[in-house]
GROMACS .gro file of C-alpha atoms in nm:
model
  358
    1UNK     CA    1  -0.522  15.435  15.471
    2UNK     CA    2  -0.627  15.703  15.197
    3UNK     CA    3  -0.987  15.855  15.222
    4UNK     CA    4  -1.099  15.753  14.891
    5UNK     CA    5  -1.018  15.369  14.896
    6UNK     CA    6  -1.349  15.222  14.957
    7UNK     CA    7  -1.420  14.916  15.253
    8UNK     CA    8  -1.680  14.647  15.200
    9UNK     CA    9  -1.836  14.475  15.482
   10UNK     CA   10  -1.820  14.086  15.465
   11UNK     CA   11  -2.089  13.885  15.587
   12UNK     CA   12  -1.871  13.756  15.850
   13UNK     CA   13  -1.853  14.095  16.011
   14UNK     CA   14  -1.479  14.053  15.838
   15UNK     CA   15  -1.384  14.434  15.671
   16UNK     CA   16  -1.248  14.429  15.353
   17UNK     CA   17  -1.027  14.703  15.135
   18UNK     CA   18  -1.172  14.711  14.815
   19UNK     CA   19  -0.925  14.844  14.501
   20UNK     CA   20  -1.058  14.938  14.218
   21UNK     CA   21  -0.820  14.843  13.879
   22UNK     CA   22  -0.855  15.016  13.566
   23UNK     CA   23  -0.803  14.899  13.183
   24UNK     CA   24  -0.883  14.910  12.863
   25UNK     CA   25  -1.167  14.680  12.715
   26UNK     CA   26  -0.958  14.499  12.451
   27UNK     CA   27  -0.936  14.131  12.579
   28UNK     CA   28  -0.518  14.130  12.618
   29UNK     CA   29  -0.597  14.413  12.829
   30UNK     CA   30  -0.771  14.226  13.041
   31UNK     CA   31  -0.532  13.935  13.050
   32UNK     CA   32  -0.296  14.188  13.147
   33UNK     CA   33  -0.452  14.315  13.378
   34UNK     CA   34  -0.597  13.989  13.551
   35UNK     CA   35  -0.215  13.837  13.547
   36UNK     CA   36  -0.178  14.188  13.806
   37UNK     CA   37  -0.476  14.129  14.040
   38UNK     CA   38  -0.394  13.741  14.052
   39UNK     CA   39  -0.027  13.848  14.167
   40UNK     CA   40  -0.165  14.146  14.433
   41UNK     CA   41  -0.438  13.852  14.561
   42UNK     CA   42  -0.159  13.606  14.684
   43UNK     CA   43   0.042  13.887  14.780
   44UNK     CA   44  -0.294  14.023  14.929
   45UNK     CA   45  -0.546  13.778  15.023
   46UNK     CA   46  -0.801  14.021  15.187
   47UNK     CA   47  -0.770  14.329  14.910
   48UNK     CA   48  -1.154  14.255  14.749
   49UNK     CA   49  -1.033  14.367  14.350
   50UNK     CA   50  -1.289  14.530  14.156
   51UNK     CA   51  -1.205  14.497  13.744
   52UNK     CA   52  -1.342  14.855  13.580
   53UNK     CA   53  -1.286  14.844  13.203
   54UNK     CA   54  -1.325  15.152  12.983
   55UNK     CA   55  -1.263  15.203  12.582
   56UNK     CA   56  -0.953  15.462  12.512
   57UNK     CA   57  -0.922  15.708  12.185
   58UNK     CA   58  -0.614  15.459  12.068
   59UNK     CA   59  -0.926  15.198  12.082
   60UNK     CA   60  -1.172  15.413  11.918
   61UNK     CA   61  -0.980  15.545  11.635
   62UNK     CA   62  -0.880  15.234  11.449
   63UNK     CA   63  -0.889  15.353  11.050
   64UNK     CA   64  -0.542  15.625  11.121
   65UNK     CA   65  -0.164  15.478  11.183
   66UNK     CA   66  -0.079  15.552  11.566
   67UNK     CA   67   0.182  15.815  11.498
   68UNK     CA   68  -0.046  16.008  11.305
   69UNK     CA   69  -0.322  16.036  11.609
   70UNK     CA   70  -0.060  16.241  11.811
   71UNK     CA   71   0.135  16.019  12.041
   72UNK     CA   72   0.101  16.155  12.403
   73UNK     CA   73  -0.177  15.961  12.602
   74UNK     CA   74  -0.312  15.751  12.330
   75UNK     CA   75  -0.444  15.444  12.510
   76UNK     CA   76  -0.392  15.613  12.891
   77UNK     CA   77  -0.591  15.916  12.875
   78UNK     CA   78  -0.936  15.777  12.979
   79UNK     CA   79  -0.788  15.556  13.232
   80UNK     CA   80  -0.629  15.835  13.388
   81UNK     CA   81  -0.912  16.090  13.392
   82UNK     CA   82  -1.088  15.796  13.637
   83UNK     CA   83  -0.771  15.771  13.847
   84UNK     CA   84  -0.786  16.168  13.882
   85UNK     CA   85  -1.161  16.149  13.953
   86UNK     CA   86  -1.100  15.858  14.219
   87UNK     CA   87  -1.282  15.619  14.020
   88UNK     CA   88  -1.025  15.371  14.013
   89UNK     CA   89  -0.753  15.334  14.247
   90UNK     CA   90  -0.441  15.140  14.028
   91UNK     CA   91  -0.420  15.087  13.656
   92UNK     CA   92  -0.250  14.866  13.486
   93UNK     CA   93  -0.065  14.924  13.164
   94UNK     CA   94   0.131  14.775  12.851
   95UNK     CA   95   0.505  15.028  12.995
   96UNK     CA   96   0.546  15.108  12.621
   97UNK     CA   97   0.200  15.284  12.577
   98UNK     CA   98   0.292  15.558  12.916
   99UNK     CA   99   0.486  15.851  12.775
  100UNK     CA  100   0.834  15.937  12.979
  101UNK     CA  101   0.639  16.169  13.161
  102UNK     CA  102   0.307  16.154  13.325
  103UNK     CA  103   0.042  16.420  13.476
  104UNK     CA  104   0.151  16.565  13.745
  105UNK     CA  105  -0.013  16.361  14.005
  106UNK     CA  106   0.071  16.013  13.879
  107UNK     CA  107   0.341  15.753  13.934
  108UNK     CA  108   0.413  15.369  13.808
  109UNK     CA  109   0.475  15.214  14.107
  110UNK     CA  110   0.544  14.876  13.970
  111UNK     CA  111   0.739  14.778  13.691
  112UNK     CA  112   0.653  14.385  13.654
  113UNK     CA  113   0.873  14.122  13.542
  114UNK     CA  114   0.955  14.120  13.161
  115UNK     CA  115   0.798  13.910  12.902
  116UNK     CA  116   1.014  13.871  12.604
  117UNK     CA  117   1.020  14.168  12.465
  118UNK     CA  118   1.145  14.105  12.105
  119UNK     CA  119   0.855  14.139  11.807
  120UNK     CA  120   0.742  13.807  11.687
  121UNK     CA  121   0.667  13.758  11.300
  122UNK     CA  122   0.291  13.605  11.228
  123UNK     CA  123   0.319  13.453  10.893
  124UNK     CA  124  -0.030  13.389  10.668
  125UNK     CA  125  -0.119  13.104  10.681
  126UNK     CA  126  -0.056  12.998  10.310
  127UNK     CA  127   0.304  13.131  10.419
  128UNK     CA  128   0.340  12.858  10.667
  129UNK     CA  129   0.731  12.768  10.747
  130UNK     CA  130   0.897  13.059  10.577
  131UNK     CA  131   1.085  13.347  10.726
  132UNK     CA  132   1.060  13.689  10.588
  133UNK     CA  133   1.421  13.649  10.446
  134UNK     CA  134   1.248  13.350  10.236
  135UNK     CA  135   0.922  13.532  10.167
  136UNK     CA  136   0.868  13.648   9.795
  137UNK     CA  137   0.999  13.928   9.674
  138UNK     CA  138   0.750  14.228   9.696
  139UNK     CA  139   0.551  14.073   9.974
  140UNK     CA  140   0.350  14.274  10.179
  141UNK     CA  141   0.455  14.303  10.573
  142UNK     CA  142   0.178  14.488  10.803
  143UNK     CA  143   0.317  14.703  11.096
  144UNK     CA  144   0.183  14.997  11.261
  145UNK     CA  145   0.482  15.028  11.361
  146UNK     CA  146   0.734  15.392  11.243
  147UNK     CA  147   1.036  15.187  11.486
  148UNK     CA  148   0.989  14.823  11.309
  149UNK     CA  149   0.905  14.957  10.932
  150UNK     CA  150   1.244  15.151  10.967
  151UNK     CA  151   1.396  14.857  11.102
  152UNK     CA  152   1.312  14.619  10.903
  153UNK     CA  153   1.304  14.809  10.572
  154UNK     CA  154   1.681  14.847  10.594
  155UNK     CA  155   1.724  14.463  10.713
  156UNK     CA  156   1.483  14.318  10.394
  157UNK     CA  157   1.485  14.593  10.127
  158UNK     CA  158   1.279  14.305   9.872
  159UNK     CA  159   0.963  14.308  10.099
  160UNK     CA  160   0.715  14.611  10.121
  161UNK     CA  161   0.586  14.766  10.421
  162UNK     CA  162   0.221  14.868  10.507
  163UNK     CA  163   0.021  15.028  10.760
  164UNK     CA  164  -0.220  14.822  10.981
  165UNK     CA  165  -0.409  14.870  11.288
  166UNK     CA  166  -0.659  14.725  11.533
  167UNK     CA  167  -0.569  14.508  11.829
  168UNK     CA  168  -0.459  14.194  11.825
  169UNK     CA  169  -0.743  13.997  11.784
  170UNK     CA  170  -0.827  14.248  11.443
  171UNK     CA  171  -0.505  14.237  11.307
  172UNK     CA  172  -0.500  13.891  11.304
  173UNK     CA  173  -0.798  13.860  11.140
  174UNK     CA  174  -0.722  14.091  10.899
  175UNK     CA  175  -0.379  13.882  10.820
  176UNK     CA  176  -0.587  13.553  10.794
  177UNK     CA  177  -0.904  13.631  10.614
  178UNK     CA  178  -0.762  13.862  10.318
  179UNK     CA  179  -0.430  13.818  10.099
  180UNK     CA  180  -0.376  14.186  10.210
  181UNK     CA  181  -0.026  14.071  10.371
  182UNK     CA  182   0.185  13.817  10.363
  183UNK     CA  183   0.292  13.827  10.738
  184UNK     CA  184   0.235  14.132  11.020
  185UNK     CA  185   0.486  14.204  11.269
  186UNK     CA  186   0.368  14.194  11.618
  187UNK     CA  187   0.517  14.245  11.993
  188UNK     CA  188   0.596  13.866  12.090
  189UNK     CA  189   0.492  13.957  12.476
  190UNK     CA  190   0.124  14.060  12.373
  191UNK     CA  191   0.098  13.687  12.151
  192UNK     CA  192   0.220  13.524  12.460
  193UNK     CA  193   0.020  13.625  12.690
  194UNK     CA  194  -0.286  13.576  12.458
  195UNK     CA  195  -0.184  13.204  12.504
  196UNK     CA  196  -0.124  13.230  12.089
  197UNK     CA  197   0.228  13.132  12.106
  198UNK     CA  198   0.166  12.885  11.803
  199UNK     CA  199   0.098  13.210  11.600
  200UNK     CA  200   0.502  13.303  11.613
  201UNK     CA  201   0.662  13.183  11.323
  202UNK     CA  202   0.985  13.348  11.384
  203UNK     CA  203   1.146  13.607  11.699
  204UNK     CA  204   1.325  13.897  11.553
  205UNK     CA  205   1.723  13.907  11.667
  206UNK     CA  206   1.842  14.252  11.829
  207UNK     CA  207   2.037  14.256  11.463
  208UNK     CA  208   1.704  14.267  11.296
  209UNK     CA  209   1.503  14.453  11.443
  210UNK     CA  210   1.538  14.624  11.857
  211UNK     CA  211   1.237  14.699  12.057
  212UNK     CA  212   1.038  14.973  12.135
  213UNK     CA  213   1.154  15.140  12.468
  214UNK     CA  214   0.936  14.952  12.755
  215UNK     CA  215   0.831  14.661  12.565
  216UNK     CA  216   0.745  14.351  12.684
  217UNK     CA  217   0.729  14.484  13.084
  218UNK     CA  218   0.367  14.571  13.233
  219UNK     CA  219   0.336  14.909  13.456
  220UNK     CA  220   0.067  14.973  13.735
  221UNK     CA  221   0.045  15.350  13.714
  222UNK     CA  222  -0.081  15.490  14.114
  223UNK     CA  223  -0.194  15.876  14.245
  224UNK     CA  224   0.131  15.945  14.351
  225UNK     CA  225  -0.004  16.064  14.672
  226UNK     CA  226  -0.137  15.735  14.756
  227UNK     CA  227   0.118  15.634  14.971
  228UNK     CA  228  -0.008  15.325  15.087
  229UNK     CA  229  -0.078  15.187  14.724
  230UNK     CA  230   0.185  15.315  14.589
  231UNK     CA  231   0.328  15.050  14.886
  232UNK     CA  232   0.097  14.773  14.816
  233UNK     CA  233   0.191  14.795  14.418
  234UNK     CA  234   0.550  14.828  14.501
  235UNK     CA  235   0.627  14.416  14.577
  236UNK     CA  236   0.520  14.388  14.199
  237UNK     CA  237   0.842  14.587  14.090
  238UNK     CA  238   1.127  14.339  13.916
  239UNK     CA  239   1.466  14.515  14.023
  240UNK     CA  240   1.632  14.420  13.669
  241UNK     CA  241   1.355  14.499  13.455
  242UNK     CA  242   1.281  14.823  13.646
  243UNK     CA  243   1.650  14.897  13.566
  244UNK     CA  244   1.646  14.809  13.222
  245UNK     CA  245   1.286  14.984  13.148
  246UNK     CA  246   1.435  15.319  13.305
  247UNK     CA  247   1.747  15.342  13.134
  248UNK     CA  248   1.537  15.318  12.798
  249UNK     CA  249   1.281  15.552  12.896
  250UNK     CA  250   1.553  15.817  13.015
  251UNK     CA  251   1.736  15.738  12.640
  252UNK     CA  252   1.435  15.839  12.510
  253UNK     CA  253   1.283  16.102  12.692
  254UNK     CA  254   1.638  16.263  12.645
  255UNK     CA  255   1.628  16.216  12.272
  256UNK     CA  256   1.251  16.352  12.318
  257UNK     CA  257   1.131  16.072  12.126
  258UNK     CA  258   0.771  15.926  12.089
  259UNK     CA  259   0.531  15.697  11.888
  260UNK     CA  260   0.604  15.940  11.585
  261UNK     CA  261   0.987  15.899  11.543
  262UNK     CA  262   1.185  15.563  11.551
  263UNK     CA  263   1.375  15.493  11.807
  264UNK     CA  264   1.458  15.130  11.926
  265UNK     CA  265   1.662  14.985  12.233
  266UNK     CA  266   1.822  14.658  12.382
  267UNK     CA  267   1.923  14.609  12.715
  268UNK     CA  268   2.078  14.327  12.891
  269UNK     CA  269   2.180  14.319  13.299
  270UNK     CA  270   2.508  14.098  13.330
  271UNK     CA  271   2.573  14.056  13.690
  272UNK     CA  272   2.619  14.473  13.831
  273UNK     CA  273   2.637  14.576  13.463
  274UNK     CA  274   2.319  14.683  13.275
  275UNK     CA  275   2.381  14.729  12.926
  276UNK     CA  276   2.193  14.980  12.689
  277UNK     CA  277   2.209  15.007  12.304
  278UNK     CA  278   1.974  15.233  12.150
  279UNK     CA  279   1.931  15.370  11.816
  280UNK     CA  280   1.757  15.578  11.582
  281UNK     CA  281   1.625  15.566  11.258
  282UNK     CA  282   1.483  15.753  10.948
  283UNK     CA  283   1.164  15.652  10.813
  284UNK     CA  284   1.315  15.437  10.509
  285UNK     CA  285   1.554  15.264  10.791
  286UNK     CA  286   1.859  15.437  10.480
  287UNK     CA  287   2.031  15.693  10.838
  288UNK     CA  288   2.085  15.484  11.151
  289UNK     CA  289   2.256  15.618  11.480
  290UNK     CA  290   2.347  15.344  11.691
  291UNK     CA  291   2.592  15.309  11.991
  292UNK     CA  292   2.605  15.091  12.319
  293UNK     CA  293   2.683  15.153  12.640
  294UNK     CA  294   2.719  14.983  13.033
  295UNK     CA  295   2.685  15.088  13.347
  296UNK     CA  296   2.735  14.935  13.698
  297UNK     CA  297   2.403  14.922  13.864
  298UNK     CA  298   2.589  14.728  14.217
  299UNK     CA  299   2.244  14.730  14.401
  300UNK     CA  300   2.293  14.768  14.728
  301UNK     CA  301   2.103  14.823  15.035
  302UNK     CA  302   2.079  15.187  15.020
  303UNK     CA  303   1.725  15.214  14.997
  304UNK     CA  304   1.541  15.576  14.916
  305UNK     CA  305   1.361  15.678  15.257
  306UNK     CA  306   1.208  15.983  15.062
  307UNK     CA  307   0.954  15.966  14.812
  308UNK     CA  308   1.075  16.294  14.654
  309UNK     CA  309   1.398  16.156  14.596
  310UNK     CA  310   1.295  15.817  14.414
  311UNK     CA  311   1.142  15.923  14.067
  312UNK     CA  312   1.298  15.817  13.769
  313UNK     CA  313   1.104  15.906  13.437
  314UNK     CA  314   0.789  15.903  13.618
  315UNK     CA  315   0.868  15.586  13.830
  316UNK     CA  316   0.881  15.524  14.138
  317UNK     CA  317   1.069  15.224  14.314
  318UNK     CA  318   1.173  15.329  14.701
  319UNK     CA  319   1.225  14.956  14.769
  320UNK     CA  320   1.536  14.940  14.505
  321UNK     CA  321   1.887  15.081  14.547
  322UNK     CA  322   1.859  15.491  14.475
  323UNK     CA  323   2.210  15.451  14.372
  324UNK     CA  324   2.130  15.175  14.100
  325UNK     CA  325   1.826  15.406  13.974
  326UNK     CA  326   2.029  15.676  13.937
  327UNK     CA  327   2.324  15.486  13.761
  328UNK     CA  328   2.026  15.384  13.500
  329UNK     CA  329   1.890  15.692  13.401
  330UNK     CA  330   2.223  15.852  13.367
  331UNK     CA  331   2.328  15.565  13.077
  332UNK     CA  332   2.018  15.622  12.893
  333UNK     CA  333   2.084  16.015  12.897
  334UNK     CA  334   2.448  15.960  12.832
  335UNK     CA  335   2.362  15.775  12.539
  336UNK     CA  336   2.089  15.964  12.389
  337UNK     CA  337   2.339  16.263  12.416
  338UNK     CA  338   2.592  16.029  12.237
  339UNK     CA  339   2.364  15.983  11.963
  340UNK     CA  340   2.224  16.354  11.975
  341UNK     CA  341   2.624  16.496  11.953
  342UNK     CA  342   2.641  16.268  11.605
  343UNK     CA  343   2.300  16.442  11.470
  344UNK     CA  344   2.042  16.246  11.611
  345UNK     CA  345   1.818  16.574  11.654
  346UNK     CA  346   1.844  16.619  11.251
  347UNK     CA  347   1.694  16.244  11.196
  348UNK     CA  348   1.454  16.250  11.416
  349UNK     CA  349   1.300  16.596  11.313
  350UNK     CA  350   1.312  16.487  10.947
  351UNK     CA  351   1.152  16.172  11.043
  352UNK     CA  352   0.841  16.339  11.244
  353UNK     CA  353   0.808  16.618  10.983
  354UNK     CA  354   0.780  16.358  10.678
  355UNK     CA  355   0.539  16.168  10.880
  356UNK     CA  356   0.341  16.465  10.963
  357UNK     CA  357   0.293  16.511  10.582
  358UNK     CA  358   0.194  16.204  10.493
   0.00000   0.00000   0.00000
């Protein structure tokens, strides 16, 4: 048992581990992150979970678009500053907000089961029963999003696309109480687990609009020296959606893509296949680079004894099939270096300098 995991004496003389979780304060946050403790307490019974909840720049700074702040770290930084300083033992987060790479000193060790990760479109209210291919022209979409504006530019040149931010609960309000926008465009996963599925007027297709690499899947990011954590966390993992989650971050950290470029993804498992298409955009969605690509990800029993060995893009999963890891970081490389052999590089770095200047 590590040194710095505290133990609580029950009143029946009983000794209890006590884990400390960290997250941010916003209140899907905390959903999130009480849908991981409830899972670890059946898995667990007598783990005594302590809920620590701390604000994050990406929560603070709520007046600039997220790919202006810088991307690296946005809403983790904090939470991993009290993981370094042992003030929290496991912290939960949304996969798409943990760059490919983490501190040295840090792991995921569980990749949860996927919600749907498509985005969702939140009509106004006065908007009720349309879709944005029915919307008027000139209407005013809200996304904070580089990846869906691109997108969805391209896909519905008669609507307009602006900037907005805040969490859920703000941009919602924002939508509802002014005639700012006509819908926003928001992560179905985050309006699901809010309980606000009666808010989703319409699920973008894969020919719409792909998702952000990660989205949709929740991460509990460990010290990777904590072995026996890192083995408590690592039940949580969901073979198919860690599979699927590190082929896209491998696509992208190979394409060295972040919150300021768009890049988007889809992948599928089909029995031993996983299937990967990713793409990338510039800013007015007008140059696309798009290609798919399978692998066989057989998993088999051939289970990582080493720790070492087992990281893939900052994840670690000894309990699945090394073999089946590997097979699903090499598609996402092979297929960013697809795209980067047809001039990816030259979209992307056009894309992050004209969003630098804006």
């Amino acid at each position: 048992m590590s040194g710095n995991v505290s133990i609580s004496q029950e009143g029946n003389g009983k000794v209890s581990r006590v884990i400390r979780m960290g997250t941010r304060k916003s209140q899907l946050a905390r959903i999130q992150t009480d849908s991981v403790a409830s899972r670890l307490k059946e898995l667990y019974p007598d783990v005594h979970l302590e809920i620590v909840a701390m604000s994050t720049i990406g929560d603070k700074i709520l007046d600039t678009a997220l790919s202006k702040i810088g991307e690296k770290s946005l809403f983790t930084k904090e939470l991993e500053n009290a993981l370094e300083r042992n003030e929290v033992d496991i912290v939960v987060h949304s996969l798409k907000d943990l760059p490919t790479s983490l501190p040295s000193g840090f792991t995921i060790g569980a990749i949860l089961q996927r919600e749907n990760p498509h985005d969702a479109v939140v009509l106004h209210p006065k908007n009720a029963g349309l879709t944005l291919d029915s919307l008027p022209e000139k209407s005013v979409i809200g996304t904070s999003s580089l990846r869906r504006a691109a997108q969805l530019k391209k896909r519905f040149p008669q609507l307009e696309f602006e900037n907005i931010r805040g969490n859920l609960n703000t941009r919602l309000k924002k939508l509802d109480e002014k005639d700012d926008y006509a819908a926003i465009i928001l992560a179905a996963a985050g309006l699901k687990r809010m309980g606000w599925d009666n808010r989703i007027s319409q699920i973008l297709s894969p020919e719409d609009c792909m998702y952000a690499v990660g989205q949709g899947a929740l991460a509990v990011e460990v010290r990777a020296q904590d072995r026996d954590i890192l083995e408590m966390v690592s039940v949580l993992h969901h073979p198919d959606t860690v599979l699927r989650c590190i082929s896209e971050r491998a696509f992208l950290k190979q394409l060295e893509g972040g919150c300021s470029v768009p890049v988007a993804v889809h992948t599928e498992v089909k029995g031993s296949m996983l299937y990967l298409t990713g793409a990338v955009y510039s800013l007015d969605g007008a140059d696309c680079l798009k290609d798919t690509m399978q692998m066989c990800v057989e998993i088999d029993n051939e289970v990582s004894e080493s720790a070492q060995e087992c990281v893939h893009v900052a994840v670690t999963a000894n309990n699945i099939s090394s073999s089946a890891l590997d097979a699903a970081e090499k598609l996402g490389m092979d297929l960013a270096n697809v795209l980067l052999n047809k001039g990816a590089k030259d979209i992307l770095t056009t894309a992050r300098k004209l969003n630098d200047a804006r």
